[in-house]
């Protein structure tokens, strides 16, 4: 019997040293090995005549050895030279420190060589090519897969190990998708796919193989989420919060009137909270749409029903800000809120933990620190995660596990197109705040190039002289060093000492200590700092109504969704606000992206465009969206497949909500295998 889970060390040609290297690539089993997919291919199947070879290209030649290898020494280096010939020319081949090649080549025999060729005035040379005898195709003569990271493993070695693995499973992989799915969607069977994804016979094979593997991966993910949702819906052991705990108690004392959208969302939450099904709801709303107050009102209802609430934010700054908002309203209703972030003193922390256990704290607001094991609630009933896209499913379930079946609200300011929402949050119900509070001014946005710098700086000075404050955002410190971009510190220095020497300038980045960051942020809030230079740490949630200018350096490096988030830091007060995107590069896509930002303030439109305009080679990849990691699928490239898969998944689920039918047995097994270790299905 074929055992896909057997240790990779039992695969032929894998010794103890190689096991270690394979493990570094997260390859532990035979299955891991054969599903370590290539990232690219090199066509070494079509030989060229020497006279056709262009200087600098990688080519395959078939040529005869004219003599034996000649060896020379240069210091410690061994240089091996071989002269080969085809009907059209002669090529001089050189290897370095490959003494073992000495007797490899017989005069008069034909060989294949693949490598980079140089042509200097009709003299062809190749350095260190790979080679085969003419009737072999170990390294040449076919389309060769190129694997992603290999660490110390050579491409050729890994390729041979994978070939051994493939030989072991040859034709015997159990089919993972039901027959009807394969037929209806015209997909290749698993055996053919796995073989051809590594060794396509034609380059088009690769597309066909990849299509099915992507299809399967996305379908599995989508079905798992939908099934999870169907499971929740059957669960009647959720907390029923009290009908007597009235949200209107808070609504009536707010300093503003809630928008229609906020009220609608609160109704949905109220209904969920009073029902016996556990709530699992995503609350989506553009930056500034007023999600915090919604969370606060839900938390009030939980507390008034005799439970505690936990609010988890991705940064200490944000958590502190939430505490401030909550206390500003809820203190007068006798609700006790507290803050738990990693910078609180040990003594203070002990006190908080004690009170939390006794029920003397009603609402705990904090960062990841809340997830720690020693944080124990008396009876936690509601969990809210802010900026949900920063927290994975796992963290959501860790915090939820501190309570018995709590209600959960996940808030996100990253508006995402429906297609992505379904694959990201398919297990959740979705509420959307699609309206901003009244009287918000549109943030005027301008995209400018380097030659406008002086005008931009003059404009910033003018705004500050009128009493406003400015943010200047630049890409990450670490990335800068490599990319040769301005690093925050360097830029801060230049701005401090030269450009804005008459103003108070400070900088903030992710590598600073939490305490330092908080101090600076506080000073900015208090108006003691006029220009804050920062990395994207200020992206989420920070609220400084007096700040009216957001400058983004190297804006082309950011995703649109992220630029939109950044822009949301201004326009929070009564002042007309501005966003200035400084960009470099002439690409059409870059220009279009900048134009989208200037044309609209609507996060949903922006996210749709982002998806449309983004290539797979995008600098920030999928990280900022918090998209799940896929082995082969790429949500941006494979959006077409994703849409198709979602339609199919919804149809399957409609027909068979818990995947119990015989024909769907394989699907059920697939999602169990992929996800059971992470989430309960
Ligand atoms: P976000 O959805 O980005 O988290 P916040 O909850 O931080 O937005 O709200 C942004 C600002 O708008 C806050 O200062 C908040 O007090 C205010 N706000 C929220 N709802 C309303 C409303 N209905 N009318 C006026 N201001 C509001
Ligand atoms: Mg918020």
XYZ file of C-alpha atoms and ligand atoms in Angstrom:
709
model
C 0.000 0.000 0.000
C 1.163 3.455 -0.791
C 1.792 5.403 2.390
C 1.894 9.083 1.599
C 2.596 9.965 5.190
C 5.761 7.957 5.437
C 8.829 9.854 6.501
C 10.679 11.384 3.619
C 13.858 9.739 4.891
C 12.616 6.426 3.451
C 12.465 7.852 -0.032
C 15.215 6.532 -2.272
C 18.290 8.779 -2.492
C 17.435 10.637 0.707
C 20.143 10.232 3.330
C 20.333 11.772 6.823
C 21.932 14.983 5.585
C 19.331 15.537 2.947
C 16.524 14.826 5.379
C 17.642 17.816 7.384
C 17.718 20.026 4.337
C 14.319 18.794 3.205
C 12.898 19.452 6.647
C 14.076 23.022 6.339
C 11.781 23.297 3.354
C 8.946 21.923 5.461
C 9.147 18.630 3.660
C 8.667 15.842 6.172
C 6.641 13.210 4.377
C 6.426 11.663 0.956
C 3.320 13.705 0.404
C 5.070 16.948 1.328
C 7.756 16.010 -1.130
C 5.567 15.426 -4.145
C 3.495 18.498 -3.388
C 6.525 20.758 -3.233
C 5.606 22.505 -6.439
C 8.006 24.201 -8.843
C 7.929 27.961 -9.083
C 9.125 28.009 -12.657
C 10.388 25.866 -15.505
C 13.308 25.875 -17.852
C 12.817 24.405 -21.273
C 15.904 22.284 -21.848
C 14.199 20.151 -24.428
C 15.021 21.953 -27.640
C 18.653 21.980 -28.759
C 20.069 24.779 -30.861
C 22.848 24.771 -33.387
C 25.822 26.790 -32.226
C 25.538 29.311 -35.031
C 22.011 30.187 -33.826
C 23.137 30.932 -30.277
C 22.919 34.493 -29.102
C 25.469 35.916 -26.712
C 24.261 35.621 -23.117
C 21.297 33.293 -23.620
C 20.703 30.025 -21.809
C 20.711 27.262 -24.352
C 20.860 23.562 -24.918
C 23.460 22.387 -27.399
C 24.220 18.898 -28.660
C 27.850 18.502 -29.494
C 30.733 16.071 -29.781
C 33.736 16.042 -27.494
C 36.765 16.642 -29.660
C 39.212 15.365 -27.088
C 39.519 14.681 -23.384
C 39.244 17.213 -20.625
C 42.339 19.329 -20.163
C 43.109 20.203 -16.583
C 44.919 23.261 -15.385
C 45.651 24.605 -11.954
C 45.549 28.160 -10.849
C 46.570 28.377 -7.211
C 44.202 26.015 -5.448
C 41.684 26.073 -8.263
C 41.289 23.229 -10.728
C 40.152 24.379 -14.137
C 38.749 21.778 -16.533
C 38.443 22.598 -20.212
C 36.655 20.694 -22.921
C 36.305 21.546 -26.583
C 33.110 20.415 -28.296
C 31.792 20.735 -31.827
C 28.566 20.536 -33.708
C 28.047 20.879 -37.456
C 27.986 24.635 -37.185
C 30.741 25.559 -34.797
C 33.050 24.956 -31.881
C 32.425 25.736 -28.233
C 34.921 26.005 -25.373
C 33.563 24.676 -22.123
C 35.063 25.381 -18.715
C 34.341 24.050 -15.240
C 35.938 25.166 -12.001
C 36.929 22.812 -9.186
C 35.140 19.861 -10.706
C 38.110 17.516 -10.815
C 35.830 14.488 -10.838
C 34.830 15.341 -14.383
C 38.280 14.245 -15.553
C 37.219 11.048 -17.297
C 33.595 11.840 -17.985
C 33.860 12.710 -21.628
C 35.014 10.387 -24.378
C 36.449 11.884 -27.546
C 34.112 11.393 -30.471
C 30.947 10.947 -28.393
C 27.941 13.233 -28.354
C 26.744 15.081 -25.267
C 24.183 17.666 -24.342
C 25.139 20.833 -22.511
C 22.803 23.381 -21.016
C 23.986 26.707 -19.727
C 24.653 30.318 -20.487
C 26.584 30.744 -23.689
C 28.802 33.610 -24.682
C 29.688 34.505 -28.219
C 32.718 36.753 -28.500
C 33.378 37.378 -32.188
C 32.270 33.922 -33.193
C 34.069 32.176 -30.334
C 31.502 30.282 -28.279
C 32.120 29.608 -24.615
C 30.139 28.046 -21.807
C 31.040 28.077 -18.126
C 29.873 25.320 -15.805
C 26.995 23.973 -17.890
C 24.979 20.949 -16.803
C 25.388 18.023 -19.152
C 24.090 14.612 -20.129
C 25.167 11.886 -22.443
C 23.177 12.210 -25.606
C 20.759 9.385 -24.778
C 20.202 10.463 -21.176
C 17.910 13.106 -19.851
C 18.897 13.676 -16.267
C 19.607 17.365 -16.521
C 18.643 18.186 -20.063
C 16.460 17.068 -22.898
C 13.196 18.013 -21.234
C 11.379 20.771 -19.427
C 13.047 21.105 -16.077
C 11.249 22.333 -12.954
C 12.795 25.103 -10.903
C 11.853 24.876 -7.258
C 11.368 27.751 -4.860
C 13.810 28.001 -1.958
C 16.181 25.103 -1.811
C 18.685 26.332 0.794
C 21.792 24.200 0.506
C 20.055 21.660 -1.673
C 20.995 22.017 -5.312
C 18.165 22.283 -7.797
C 19.396 19.119 -9.461
C 19.525 17.203 -6.188
C 16.072 18.239 -5.139
C 14.811 17.420 -8.591
C 16.195 13.914 -8.369
C 14.758 13.386 -4.901
C 11.363 14.509 -6.113
C 11.715 12.212 -9.077
C 12.332 9.300 -6.722
C 9.262 10.302 -4.761
C 7.194 10.466 -7.910
C 8.439 7.039 -8.967
C 7.170 5.610 -5.706
C 3.673 6.979 -6.084
C 3.481 6.528 -9.813
C -0.137 6.128 -10.841
C -1.189 5.083 -7.351
C -2.239 8.335 -5.745
C -5.793 8.024 -4.483
C -8.058 10.484 -6.239
C -8.999 13.296 -3.866
C -11.850 14.895 -5.777
C -15.176 13.202 -6.529
C -15.646 11.940 -10.038
C -18.522 14.238 -10.789
C -16.451 17.306 -9.961
C -13.613 16.189 -12.209
C -15.971 15.476 -15.089
C -18.137 18.557 -14.809
C -15.104 20.809 -14.672
C -12.979 18.960 -17.136
C -10.097 18.518 -14.713
C -7.191 16.136 -14.949
C -6.913 13.288 -12.468
C -4.578 13.665 -9.537
C -1.893 11.292 -10.787
C -1.475 13.041 -14.066
C -1.461 16.443 -12.377
C 1.192 15.634 -9.830
C 3.422 14.102 -12.437
C 3.057 16.905 -14.942
C 3.278 19.774 -12.498
C 6.835 18.631 -11.865
C 7.689 17.372 -15.309
C 5.468 18.834 -17.966
C 5.849 17.269 -21.374
C 4.811 20.520 -22.964
C 4.612 23.860 -21.235
C 0.838 23.791 -21.690
C 0.689 20.672 -19.494
C 1.678 22.811 -16.649
C -1.389 25.017 -17.031
C -3.706 22.069 -17.055
C -2.061 20.495 -14.025
C -1.942 23.730 -12.145
C -5.577 24.479 -12.930
C -6.730 21.385 -11.114
C -4.422 21.818 -8.129
C -5.517 25.417 -7.689
C -9.131 24.393 -8.096
C -8.769 21.761 -5.418
C -6.980 24.004 -2.995
C -9.497 26.812 -3.291
C -12.483 24.492 -3.226
C -11.231 22.838 -0.069
C -10.746 26.160 1.671
C -14.094 27.515 0.585
C -16.013 24.388 1.545
C -14.281 24.245 4.916
C -15.363 27.782 5.752
C -18.913 27.237 4.587
C -19.172 24.026 6.514
C -17.856 25.743 9.595
C -20.580 28.300 9.167
C -23.231 25.623 8.763
C -21.950 24.029 11.931
C -22.265 27.267 13.890
C -25.761 27.642 12.633
C -26.781 24.345 14.109
C -25.207 25.115 17.434
C -27.813 26.223 19.956
C -25.498 26.407 22.948
C -24.639 30.044 22.496
C -25.194 32.649 25.171
C -28.582 34.318 25.141
C -27.905 37.865 26.223
C -30.706 39.567 28.082
C -33.545 41.346 26.325
C -33.566 43.749 29.252
C -30.042 44.909 28.547
C -30.893 47.792 26.263
C -28.504 49.143 23.690
C -30.501 52.350 23.754
C -29.094 53.152 27.225
C -25.828 53.975 25.483
C -27.249 55.297 22.248
C -29.205 57.919 24.171
C -26.177 59.420 25.850
C -23.853 59.536 22.820
C -22.663 63.006 21.788
C -23.763 62.286 18.212
C -26.537 60.524 16.379
C -25.704 57.131 14.955
C -25.905 56.756 11.209
C -28.568 54.579 9.648
C -25.908 52.033 8.797
C -24.647 51.888 12.373
C -28.196 51.388 13.636
C -28.883 48.649 11.123
C -25.709 46.817 12.091
C -26.539 47.173 15.787
C -29.931 45.621 15.152
C -28.254 42.647 13.500
C -25.886 42.311 16.428
C -28.678 42.721 18.980
C -30.659 39.956 17.317
C -27.633 37.655 17.254
C -26.801 38.365 20.881
C -30.287 37.529 22.070
C -30.477 34.305 20.099
C -29.135 31.010 21.376
C -26.804 30.605 18.415
C -23.258 31.813 18.984
C -22.653 34.981 16.974
C -19.782 34.919 14.491
C -19.998 38.162 12.681
C -17.649 40.222 10.563
C -18.255 43.928 10.901
C -16.879 45.691 7.878
C -16.769 49.411 7.558
C -14.502 51.902 5.918
C -12.041 53.865 8.043
C -13.913 56.408 10.114
C -17.293 54.789 9.613
C -17.673 54.420 13.372
C -17.133 50.800 14.229
C -15.743 51.435 17.695
C -18.963 52.791 19.045
C -20.795 49.754 17.696
C -18.399 47.470 19.556
C -18.868 49.567 22.665
C -22.634 49.271 22.559
C -22.462 45.510 22.039
C -20.031 45.261 24.954
C -22.441 47.253 27.104
C -25.211 44.805 26.326
C -22.993 41.874 27.269
C -22.048 43.477 30.568
C -25.608 44.398 31.404
C -26.511 40.760 30.806
C -24.014 39.702 33.456
C -21.043 38.860 31.246
C -17.632 40.302 30.534
C -16.390 41.506 27.168
C -12.934 41.460 25.617
C -11.761 43.832 22.915
C -8.590 42.901 21.112
C -6.676 45.452 19.033
C -3.529 44.915 16.970
C -1.458 47.696 18.558
C -1.043 49.201 21.984
C -1.808 52.657 20.636
C -5.082 51.516 19.269
C -6.009 49.625 22.401
C -5.327 52.694 24.545
C -7.408 54.787 22.244
C -10.289 52.369 22.516
C -10.042 52.432 26.278
C -10.311 56.183 26.185
C -13.414 56.078 23.984
C -15.041 53.384 26.058
C -14.381 55.096 29.364
C -15.572 58.413 27.997
C -19.038 56.983 27.540
C -19.376 53.870 29.666
C -17.889 55.134 32.953
C -20.964 57.155 33.639
C -23.063 54.011 33.195
C -20.992 52.320 35.878
C -19.146 49.976 33.523
C -15.540 49.231 34.469
C -13.082 48.997 31.596
C -9.372 48.198 31.874
C -6.368 48.073 29.583
C -3.998 45.144 29.226
C -0.989 45.718 27.020
C 2.503 44.330 27.369
C 3.868 47.581 28.769
C 1.757 47.621 31.947
C 3.839 47.054 35.053
C 3.945 43.653 36.649
C 2.112 44.898 39.694
C -0.603 46.565 37.679
C -0.953 43.475 35.567
C -1.434 41.242 38.583
C -4.096 43.564 39.827
C -5.906 43.484 36.499
C -5.751 39.715 36.294
C -7.110 39.419 39.796
C -9.989 41.743 39.140
C -10.730 40.056 35.876
C -11.061 36.729 37.616
C -13.315 38.209 40.300
C -15.502 39.977 37.835
C -14.480 43.450 39.025
C -13.519 44.361 35.498
C -16.341 44.300 32.975
C -14.525 45.065 29.764
C -10.912 44.182 29.065
C -9.304 46.017 26.195
C -5.868 44.998 25.000
C -3.439 43.625 22.487
C -2.178 40.101 21.962
C -1.386 40.187 25.656
C -5.003 39.184 26.212
C -4.301 35.852 24.578
C -1.823 34.788 27.244
C -2.745 31.762 29.219
C -2.821 33.474 32.601
C -5.523 35.867 31.463
C -8.625 34.285 32.951
C -12.083 35.774 32.857
C -14.878 35.203 35.337
C -17.385 34.798 32.563
C -16.445 36.133 29.222
C -19.418 36.431 26.906
C -18.422 38.692 24.025
C -15.181 38.892 22.082
C -14.439 41.704 19.657
C -11.331 41.726 17.499
C -10.514 45.041 15.870
C -8.795 45.147 12.490
C -9.592 41.518 12.100
C -7.327 41.079 9.102
C -4.375 41.225 11.447
C -5.546 38.261 13.436
C -5.732 34.791 12.027
C -8.518 32.287 12.509
C -6.314 30.669 15.128
C -6.003 33.738 17.322
C -9.681 34.354 17.000
C -10.305 30.877 18.318
C -7.692 31.189 21.092
C -9.413 34.192 22.552
C -12.803 32.587 22.044
C -11.596 29.560 23.979
C -11.347 31.674 27.121
C -15.098 31.523 27.277
C -17.817 28.991 26.731
C -19.243 29.635 23.313
C -18.942 33.412 23.353
C -20.361 35.712 20.731
C -17.669 37.016 18.426
C -17.477 40.203 16.385
C -14.529 40.647 14.031
C -14.119 44.228 12.865
C -12.271 45.152 9.708
C -11.615 48.451 8.009
C -10.248 46.809 4.920
C -13.180 46.743 2.609
C -12.856 43.643 0.521
C -14.645 42.601 -2.611
C -17.271 39.941 -2.085
C -15.239 37.242 -3.781
C -12.391 37.699 -1.348
C -14.666 38.157 1.638
C -16.123 34.741 0.951
C -12.760 32.988 0.919
C -11.466 34.983 3.877
C -14.488 35.084 6.092
C -16.759 32.470 4.551
C -17.452 31.116 8.012
C -18.823 34.418 9.290
C -21.991 36.431 8.841
C -21.178 39.825 7.441
C -22.462 43.244 8.489
C -21.420 46.304 6.581
C -21.377 49.952 7.653
C -21.602 51.545 4.241
C -22.085 55.141 5.299
C -19.828 57.697 6.925
C -21.037 60.009 9.690
C -22.388 63.257 8.227
C -20.261 66.322 7.488
C -17.127 64.425 6.699
C -15.133 66.297 4.122
C -13.655 64.413 1.204
C -9.922 64.073 1.667
C -8.302 65.877 -1.248
C -5.746 63.545 -2.732
C -2.864 64.404 -5.051
C -0.320 62.126 -6.670
C 2.987 63.905 -7.252
C 6.466 63.188 -8.469
C 9.827 64.185 -7.110
C 9.929 67.509 -8.962
C 6.977 68.721 -6.892
C 8.752 68.103 -3.604
C 9.410 71.748 -2.795
C 5.811 72.715 -3.385
C 4.631 69.871 -1.210
C 6.953 70.951 1.597
C 5.784 74.536 1.329
C 2.201 73.352 1.531
C 2.939 71.333 4.661
C 4.554 74.390 6.293
C 1.550 76.484 5.465
C -0.866 74.003 7.015
C 1.230 73.686 10.144
C 1.452 77.443 10.452
C -2.331 77.415 10.480
C -2.169 75.082 13.469
C -2.546 71.678 11.834
C -0.307 68.604 12.049
C 1.087 66.255 9.431
C 1.960 62.612 8.988
C 4.710 61.516 6.656
C 4.697 57.809 5.976
C 7.449 55.823 4.346
C 7.966 52.137 3.649
C 9.385 49.821 6.282
C 12.811 50.323 7.773
C 14.031 46.811 7.087
C 12.924 46.818 3.509
C 14.540 50.139 2.846
C 18.023 49.004 3.544
C 17.860 46.488 0.776
C 15.864 48.480 -1.645
C 17.852 51.642 -1.269
C 14.779 53.605 -0.309
C 14.876 56.329 2.252
C 14.675 54.806 5.677
C 12.514 56.430 8.284
C 15.403 57.415 10.449
C 17.361 58.960 7.625
C 14.363 60.789 6.359
C 13.429 61.975 9.817
C 16.893 63.395 10.226
C 16.756 65.226 6.935
C 13.336 66.616 7.668
C 14.266 67.534 11.242
C 17.546 69.224 10.425
C 16.844 70.704 7.026
C 13.414 70.705 5.485
C 11.363 71.388 8.591
C 13.997 72.636 10.996
C 11.611 75.230 12.390
C 9.086 72.635 13.424
C 8.872 69.824 15.911
C 9.483 66.589 14.054
C 9.557 63.055 15.460
C 9.566 59.586 14.068
C 7.959 56.301 14.820
C 8.602 52.798 13.558
C 7.705 49.239 14.358
C 11.104 48.347 15.806
C 10.850 50.876 18.617
C 9.894 49.878 22.124
C 6.189 49.992 22.816
C 6.706 52.547 25.531
C 8.688 54.843 23.273
C 6.076 54.584 20.562
C 3.262 55.319 22.926
C 5.060 58.383 24.275
C 5.594 59.812 20.835
C 2.051 59.077 19.784
C 0.779 60.747 22.918
C 2.880 63.827 22.219
C 1.545 63.957 18.697
C -1.987 63.715 20.015
C -1.274 66.499 22.484
C 0.086 68.691 19.706
C 3.640 68.764 21.045
C 4.867 67.194 17.820
C 3.883 68.801 14.547
C 5.224 66.389 11.987
C 5.203 62.695 12.622
C 7.301 60.569 10.330
C 6.335 56.951 10.537
C 6.186 53.560 8.953
C 2.815 51.972 8.519
C 2.549 51.417 12.267
C 0.181 54.350 12.199
C -1.993 52.644 9.660
C -4.580 51.272 11.969
C -7.070 53.261 13.871
C -5.023 56.131 15.303
C -7.206 59.147 15.909
C -5.742 62.664 15.878
C -8.441 65.025 14.613
C -6.057 67.964 14.282
C -3.860 66.158 11.762
C -4.851 67.265 8.300
C -2.019 66.153 6.040
C -0.915 62.684 5.106
C 2.158 62.445 2.907
C 3.120 59.012 1.641
C 6.642 58.542 0.350
C 7.133 55.944 -2.380
C 3.412 55.476 -2.590
C 3.904 53.066 -5.492
C 5.221 50.576 -2.977
C 1.937 50.285 -1.136
C -1.195 48.398 -1.985
C -4.222 50.583 -2.648
C -6.105 49.168 0.286
C -3.212 50.136 2.479
C -2.976 53.630 1.049
C -6.630 54.013 1.730
C -6.117 52.935 5.324
C -3.288 55.398 5.710
C -5.322 58.186 4.248
C -7.999 57.419 6.803
C -5.695 58.812 9.510
C -6.566 62.321 8.387
C -9.940 63.898 7.832
C -10.996 62.932 11.325
C -11.752 66.412 12.549
C -13.416 69.564 11.322
C -10.562 70.583 8.989
C -10.247 70.065 5.276
C -7.650 67.330 4.932
C -5.145 66.361 2.259
C -3.354 63.246 1.177
C -0.238 63.594 -0.948
C 1.080 60.506 -2.638
C 4.678 60.880 -3.736
C 5.493 58.265 -6.299
C 8.239 57.160 -8.643
C 8.164 55.107 -11.791
C 6.441 55.436 -15.104
C 4.509 52.212 -15.323
C 0.961 52.458 -16.573
C -0.274 50.431 -13.631
C 1.364 52.759 -11.167
C -0.305 55.736 -12.800
C -3.674 54.040 -12.809
C -3.342 53.096 -9.186
C -2.507 56.653 -8.198
C -5.464 57.876 -10.225
C -7.849 55.564 -8.397
C -6.681 57.037 -5.103
C -7.184 60.583 -6.324
C -10.578 59.870 -7.842
C -12.382 58.202 -4.996
C -12.599 57.989 -1.221
C -14.767 54.891 -1.329
C -12.921 51.946 0.157
C -14.988 49.340 -1.640
C -14.307 50.795 -5.067
C -10.632 51.023 -4.172
C -10.407 47.431 -3.080
C -12.088 46.213 -6.267
C -9.594 48.201 -8.317
C -6.732 46.994 -6.205
C -7.666 43.458 -7.040
C -7.976 44.319 -10.696
C -4.693 46.195 -11.013
C -2.512 44.115 -8.832
C -0.120 41.724 -10.461
C 1.176 38.681 -8.675
C 4.592 40.253 -8.420
C 3.204 42.957 -6.209
C 5.678 44.144 -3.645
C 3.560 43.568 -0.600
C 1.994 40.362 -1.743
C -1.052 39.270 0.128
C 0.225 39.936 3.590
C -1.566 43.169 4.204
C -4.894 41.593 3.452
C -4.188 38.785 5.864
C -5.172 36.377 3.147
C -4.614 32.747 3.957
C -1.478 31.151 2.612
C -2.002 28.814 -0.258
C 0.387 26.244 -1.508
C -0.262 26.836 -5.161
C -3.196 29.184 -5.600
C -2.668 32.910 -5.868
C -5.827 34.845 -5.148
C -4.876 37.651 -7.458
C -3.938 35.534 -10.438
C -6.547 32.915 -9.874
C -9.511 35.150 -9.276
C -11.310 33.517 -12.220
C -10.914 30.051 -10.749
C -11.866 31.404 -7.365
C -15.176 32.721 -8.662
C -15.923 29.449 -10.371
C -15.033 27.490 -7.275
C -17.200 29.653 -5.052
C -20.215 29.064 -7.229
C -19.617 25.335 -7.085
C -19.012 25.393 -3.328
C -22.250 27.235 -2.688
C -24.166 24.774 -4.866
C -22.653 21.803 -3.085
C -23.437 23.284 0.299
C -26.986 24.097 -0.650
C -27.510 20.487 -1.609
C -25.523 18.934 1.226
C -24.785 21.423 4.062
C -22.631 19.097 6.137
C -21.152 17.109 3.266
C -22.791 13.902 4.364
C -23.824 12.503 0.999
C -21.884 9.582 -0.449
C -20.910 11.514 -3.550
C -19.280 14.199 -1.409
C -17.416 11.846 0.878
C -14.090 12.698 -0.681
C -14.690 16.404 -0.227
C -15.435 15.910 3.413
C -12.251 13.931 3.878
C -10.288 16.572 2.065
C -11.327 19.386 4.348
C -10.948 17.255 7.434
C -7.425 16.398 6.466
C -6.486 19.945 5.643
C -8.136 21.764 8.474
C -9.008 19.557 11.393
C -5.758 20.293 13.152
C -6.419 24.009 13.046
C -10.111 24.532 13.456
C -12.993 22.352 14.357
C -14.960 21.313 11.347
P -13.489 53.277 12.566
O -14.694 52.644 11.953
O -12.468 53.638 11.570
O -12.949 52.461 13.688
P -14.109 55.096 14.636
O -14.984 54.178 15.364
O -12.753 55.308 15.162
O -13.997 54.641 13.133
O -14.851 56.482 14.449
C -14.233 57.599 13.911
C -14.693 58.843 14.605
O -16.050 59.100 14.282
C -14.638 58.753 16.096
O -14.118 59.956 16.574
C -16.078 58.560 16.517
O -16.341 59.070 17.785
C -16.825 59.315 15.460
N -18.188 58.827 15.164
C -18.603 57.546 15.152
N -19.910 57.479 14.797
C -20.323 58.748 14.587
C -21.563 59.325 14.181
N -22.629 58.579 13.944
N -21.606 60.668 14.050
C -20.520 61.428 14.277
N -19.322 60.936 14.648
C -19.211 59.621 14.802
Mg -11.434 51.383 14.337
